[in-house]
């Protein structure tokens, strides 16, 4: 992983440099008091031995750590290890298992699992809620078996690689349509297979289908749903080969992590995007 070698070397040789690097790489600093919300009246009260600053608000006197409200707050894991974990994840093929991460970081399997779950949780907040537009595909997939099963509806915007993965109770028209309406801008081109329950989408979208049951997978003019089909294949492959199955309780978080990496892996620096999502101390938290 030559891209991050320099950063990794520094994090390993100077574990105390984590917070400094985090600040520098994300260019994010506390500007807002977590108690009274006033902006621009914070001064550094003290800096602990790990380099983490405690700020004091000059208006209300509240003191708080710069990591307050992030996954690094009061964490026993050094920030350098969190950053290494993210590098191992973004450079892995598909994803990384807790067992593998634990070995790489020299922490227990349970600790590595907790770290990954905290990261997933925070990434799931970072997917945004803008409408998808342009060329959009949708499909449903079944995950797990019997009591551990979910039906997931996937909607993907081809150009900007935005995905919405929604758990749905069934594939009836009245279940699917509100999610489409909520997530896809009116007037978009909308591609699905020829499932009858998608017929209503023709009202708001330019809806075109391919009939998979007749062996038709693409038509002229970019009419296909191969992008979302590929996404299902990727996610199922990751769950099967890297995580060896996951429980229904946590499925949503694994899906969110996939959606985040799918969106940012090709267009921008996923490592940087992830750091910014996990370390957002400029925001007011009240
Ligand atoms: Zn204050």
Coordinates of C-alpha atoms and ligand atoms in Angstrom, one line a residue:
X1 CA 0.0 0.0 0.0
X2 CA 2.5 2.6 -1.2
X3 CA -0.1 5.4 -1.1
X4 CA -0.3 5.5 2.7
X5 CA 3.2 4.2 3.5
X6 CA 4.5 7.5 4.8
X7 CA 1.5 8.1 7.0
X8 CA 1.6 4.5 8.3
X9 CA 5.3 4.8 9.1
X10 CA 4.7 7.9 11.1
X11 CA 1.7 6.5 12.9
X12 CA 3.6 3.4 13.9
X13 CA 6.9 5.1 14.9
X14 CA 5.2 8.0 16.7
X15 CA 1.8 6.8 18.0
X16 CA 1.4 10.2 19.8
X17 CA 1.3 12.0 16.4
X18 CA -2.3 10.6 15.7
X19 CA -4.3 13.6 16.8
X20 CA -1.9 16.1 15.2
X21 CA -2.1 14.2 11.9
X22 CA -5.9 14.0 12.1
X23 CA -6.2 17.7 12.6
X24 CA -3.8 18.4 9.7
X25 CA -5.2 15.9 7.3
X26 CA -8.8 16.9 7.8
X27 CA -8.1 20.6 8.6
X28 CA -10.9 20.5 11.2
X29 CA -10.7 22.3 14.4
X30 CA -13.0 23.1 17.3
X31 CA -14.6 26.5 16.7
X32 CA -17.9 26.1 18.5
X33 CA -18.7 25.6 22.2
X34 CA -20.5 22.3 22.9
X35 CA -22.3 23.8 25.8
X36 CA -23.5 27.3 24.7
X37 CA -22.9 27.0 21.0
X38 CA -21.0 30.3 20.7
X39 CA -18.5 30.3 17.8
X40 CA -14.9 31.6 18.0
X41 CA -14.5 32.0 21.8
X42 CA -12.6 28.9 22.6
X43 CA -9.0 28.8 23.8
X44 CA -6.8 25.8 24.5
X45 CA -7.0 25.1 28.2
X46 CA -4.4 22.3 28.2
X47 CA -3.0 19.5 26.1
X48 CA -2.7 16.0 27.5
X49 CA 0.2 13.6 26.9
X50 CA -1.4 12.1 23.8
X51 CA -1.6 15.6 22.3
X52 CA -5.4 15.9 22.7
X53 CA -6.4 19.5 23.5
X54 CA -9.0 20.5 26.0
X55 CA -10.7 23.7 25.1
X56 CA -12.4 26.2 27.4
X57 CA -15.2 28.5 26.3
X58 CA -14.6 32.1 27.2
X59 CA -18.4 32.7 27.3
X60 CA -19.7 29.9 29.6
X61 CA -16.4 28.5 31.0
X62 CA -17.2 24.9 29.9
X63 CA -14.1 22.8 29.2
X64 CA -14.2 19.9 26.8
X65 CA -11.8 17.6 24.9
X66 CA -11.5 18.3 21.2
X67 CA -12.5 14.7 20.5
X68 CA -15.9 15.2 22.2
X69 CA -18.7 13.9 20.1
X70 CA -16.5 11.7 17.9
X71 CA -15.6 8.0 18.2
X72 CA -12.2 9.0 19.6
X73 CA -13.7 10.6 22.7
X74 CA -12.5 8.8 25.8
X75 CA -11.4 5.9 23.7
X76 CA -8.6 3.7 25.2
X77 CA -7.4 3.0 21.6
X78 CA -4.8 5.5 20.5
X79 CA -5.9 7.7 17.6
X80 CA -3.0 6.4 15.6
X81 CA -4.5 2.9 15.8
X82 CA -7.9 4.2 14.7
X83 CA -6.2 5.8 11.7
X84 CA -4.2 2.6 10.9
X85 CA -7.5 0.7 11.1
X86 CA -9.0 3.0 8.5
X87 CA -6.0 2.6 6.2
X88 CA -6.2 -1.2 6.5
X89 CA -9.9 -1.0 5.7
X90 CA -9.7 1.3 2.7
X91 CA -6.7 -0.6 1.2
X92 CA -8.3 -4.0 1.7
X93 CA -10.0 -5.7 -1.2
X94 CA -13.7 -5.1 -0.4
X95 CA -13.5 -4.9 3.4
X96 CA -11.6 -6.2 6.4
X97 CA -12.6 -8.7 9.0
X98 CA -12.3 -8.0 12.8
X99 CA -9.9 -11.0 13.1
X100 CA -7.6 -9.7 10.4
X101 CA -7.7 -6.1 11.8
X102 CA -7.0 -7.4 15.3
X103 CA -3.9 -9.3 14.0
X104 CA -2.7 -6.2 12.1
X105 CA -3.2 -3.8 15.1
X106 CA -2.1 -6.2 17.8
X107 CA -5.5 -5.9 19.6
X108 CA -8.1 -8.6 20.5
X109 CA -10.7 -9.7 18.0
X110 CA -13.4 -8.2 20.2
X111 CA -11.6 -4.8 20.3
X112 CA -11.1 -4.8 16.6
X113 CA -14.8 -5.7 16.1
X114 CA -16.0 -2.9 18.3
X115 CA -13.7 -0.4 16.4
X116 CA -15.1 -1.5 13.1
X117 CA -18.7 -1.3 14.3
X118 CA -18.1 2.3 15.7
X119 CA -16.7 3.3 12.3
X120 CA -19.6 1.7 10.4
X121 CA -22.1 3.5 12.6
X122 CA -20.5 6.9 12.0
X123 CA -20.2 6.2 8.3
X124 CA -23.9 5.4 8.1
X125 CA -24.6 9.0 9.1
X126 CA -22.4 10.3 6.3
X127 CA -24.4 9.0 3.3
X128 CA -26.4 12.2 2.9
X129 CA -30.0 12.5 2.0
X130 CA -29.9 14.2 -1.4
X131 CA -32.1 12.9 -4.1
X132 CA -30.5 10.6 -6.7
X133 CA -30.9 11.8 -10.3
X134 CA -29.9 11.3 -13.9
X135 CA -29.6 7.6 -14.7
X136 CA -30.9 5.6 -11.7
X137 CA -31.3 1.9 -11.2
X138 CA -33.2 -0.1 -8.6
X139 CA -33.6 -3.7 -7.6
X140 CA -34.2 -5.8 -4.5
X141 CA -32.1 -8.5 -3.0
X142 CA -32.6 -11.1 -0.3
X143 CA -29.9 -11.4 2.4
X144 CA -29.6 -14.2 4.9
X145 CA -31.8 -17.1 5.5
X146 CA -34.9 -17.9 7.6
X147 CA -35.0 -15.9 10.8
X148 CA -32.0 -13.9 9.8
X149 CA -33.4 -12.6 6.5
X150 CA -33.8 -9.1 5.2
X151 CA -35.1 -7.8 1.9
X152 CA -33.1 -4.9 0.8
X153 CA -34.1 -2.4 -1.9
X154 CA -31.1 -0.9 -3.6
X155 CA -31.2 2.4 -5.6
X156 CA -28.1 3.6 -7.3
X157 CA -27.2 6.8 -9.3
X158 CA -24.8 5.7 -11.9
X159 CA -22.8 9.0 -12.4
X160 CA -22.1 9.9 -8.8
X161 CA -22.2 6.4 -7.4
X162 CA -24.7 7.3 -4.7
X163 CA -26.5 4.3 -3.2
X164 CA -29.5 4.0 -1.0
X165 CA -30.0 0.6 0.6
X166 CA -33.3 0.3 2.4
X167 CA -34.7 -2.6 4.4
X168 CA -38.2 -3.4 3.3
X169 CA -40.8 -5.8 4.6
X170 CA -42.0 -7.0 1.1
X171 CA -41.8 -6.1 -2.5
X172 CA -45.3 -4.8 -3.0
X173 CA -45.8 -1.7 -5.1
X174 CA -47.1 0.3 -2.1
X175 CA -43.9 -0.6 -0.2
X176 CA -41.4 0.2 -2.9
X177 CA -42.9 3.3 -4.4
X178 CA -42.6 5.7 -1.4
X179 CA -38.8 4.9 -1.1
X180 CA -38.4 5.6 -4.8
X181 CA -40.3 8.9 -4.5
X182 CA -38.3 9.9 -1.4
X183 CA -34.9 9.1 -3.0
X184 CA -35.1 9.7 -6.7
X185 CA -35.7 13.1 -8.4
X186 CA -38.7 13.4 -10.6
X187 CA -37.9 13.2 -14.3
X188 CA -34.9 10.9 -13.8
X189 CA -34.4 7.9 -16.1
X190 CA -35.2 4.9 -14.0
X191 CA -34.1 1.4 -14.9
X192 CA -35.3 -1.8 -13.3
X193 CA -36.1 -5.4 -14.3
X194 CA -39.6 -5.9 -15.4
X195 CA -41.1 -6.7 -12.0
X196 CA -44.7 -5.7 -12.2
X197 CA -44.5 -3.6 -8.9
X198 CA -42.4 -1.0 -10.6
X199 CA -45.0 -0.1 -13.2
X200 CA -46.3 2.9 -11.2
X201 CA -42.9 4.6 -11.4
X202 CA -43.7 5.6 -15.0
X203 CA -45.7 8.5 -13.6
X204 CA -42.8 10.5 -12.2
X205 CA -39.9 8.9 -14.1
X206 CA -38.8 7.9 -17.5
X207 CA -39.0 4.2 -16.6
X208 CA -37.5 1.5 -18.8
X209 CA -37.0 -2.2 -18.0
X210 CA -35.1 -5.3 -19.0
X211 CA -36.8 -8.7 -18.7
X212 CA -34.3 -10.9 -16.8
X213 CA -36.6 -13.9 -16.9
X214 CA -36.4 -13.8 -20.7
X215 CA -32.6 -13.5 -20.6
X216 CA -32.7 -9.8 -21.5
X217 CA -30.1 -7.9 -19.5
X218 CA -29.4 -4.7 -21.5
X219 CA -31.1 -2.7 -24.2
X220 CA -29.9 0.1 -26.4
X221 CA -29.5 3.5 -24.8
X222 CA -28.0 2.3 -21.6
X223 CA -31.1 0.5 -20.4
X224 CA -30.0 -2.0 -17.9
X225 CA -29.8 -2.6 -14.1
X226 CA -26.3 -4.2 -14.2
X227 CA -24.8 -1.6 -11.8
X228 CA -27.1 -2.6 -9.0
X229 CA -26.8 -6.3 -9.8
X230 CA -23.0 -5.9 -9.6
X231 CA -23.4 -4.2 -6.2
X232 CA -25.5 -7.1 -4.9
X233 CA -22.7 -9.5 -6.1
X234 CA -20.0 -7.4 -4.4
X235 CA -21.8 -7.1 -1.1
X236 CA -22.7 -10.8 -0.9
X237 CA -19.2 -11.7 -1.8
X238 CA -17.8 -9.5 1.0
X239 CA -20.2 -10.9 3.5
X240 CA -19.5 -14.5 2.5
X241 CA -15.7 -14.5 2.1
X242 CA -14.6 -11.8 4.5
X243 CA -17.1 -11.7 7.3
X244 CA -18.4 -15.3 6.9
X245 CA -22.0 -14.2 7.4
X246 CA -23.4 -11.5 9.6
X247 CA -26.4 -11.2 11.8
X248 CA -29.5 -9.3 10.9
X249 CA -29.0 -7.0 13.8
X250 CA -25.9 -5.5 12.3
X251 CA -26.6 -5.9 8.6
X252 CA -27.6 -2.3 8.1
X253 CA -24.2 -1.1 9.4
X254 CA -22.3 -3.4 7.0
X255 CA -24.4 -2.2 4.2
X256 CA -23.8 1.5 5.1
X257 CA -20.1 0.9 5.2
X258 CA -20.3 -0.6 1.7
X259 CA -22.4 2.3 0.4
X260 CA -19.9 4.8 1.8
X261 CA -16.9 3.1 0.3
X262 CA -18.8 2.6 -3.1
X263 CA -19.6 6.3 -3.3
X264 CA -16.1 7.6 -2.4
X265 CA -13.6 5.0 -3.4
X266 CA -13.3 5.9 -7.0
X267 CA -14.0 9.6 -7.2
X268 CA -12.2 10.9 -4.1
X269 CA -9.8 9.8 -1.4
X270 CA -11.8 7.3 0.7
X271 CA -9.3 7.6 3.6
X272 CA -9.6 11.3 3.7
X273 CA -13.4 11.2 3.4
X274 CA -13.6 8.6 6.2
X275 CA -11.4 10.7 8.5
X276 CA -13.5 13.8 7.9
X277 CA -16.7 11.8 8.6
X278 CA -15.3 10.4 11.9
X279 CA -13.7 13.7 13.1
X280 CA -16.1 16.5 12.7
X281 CA -15.4 18.8 15.6
X282 CA -16.2 22.0 13.9
X283 CA -19.9 21.2 14.2
X284 CA -22.0 22.3 17.1
X285 CA -23.3 19.4 19.0
X286 CA -26.2 21.0 20.8
Ligands
LIG1 ZN1 -19.7 28.1 25.9

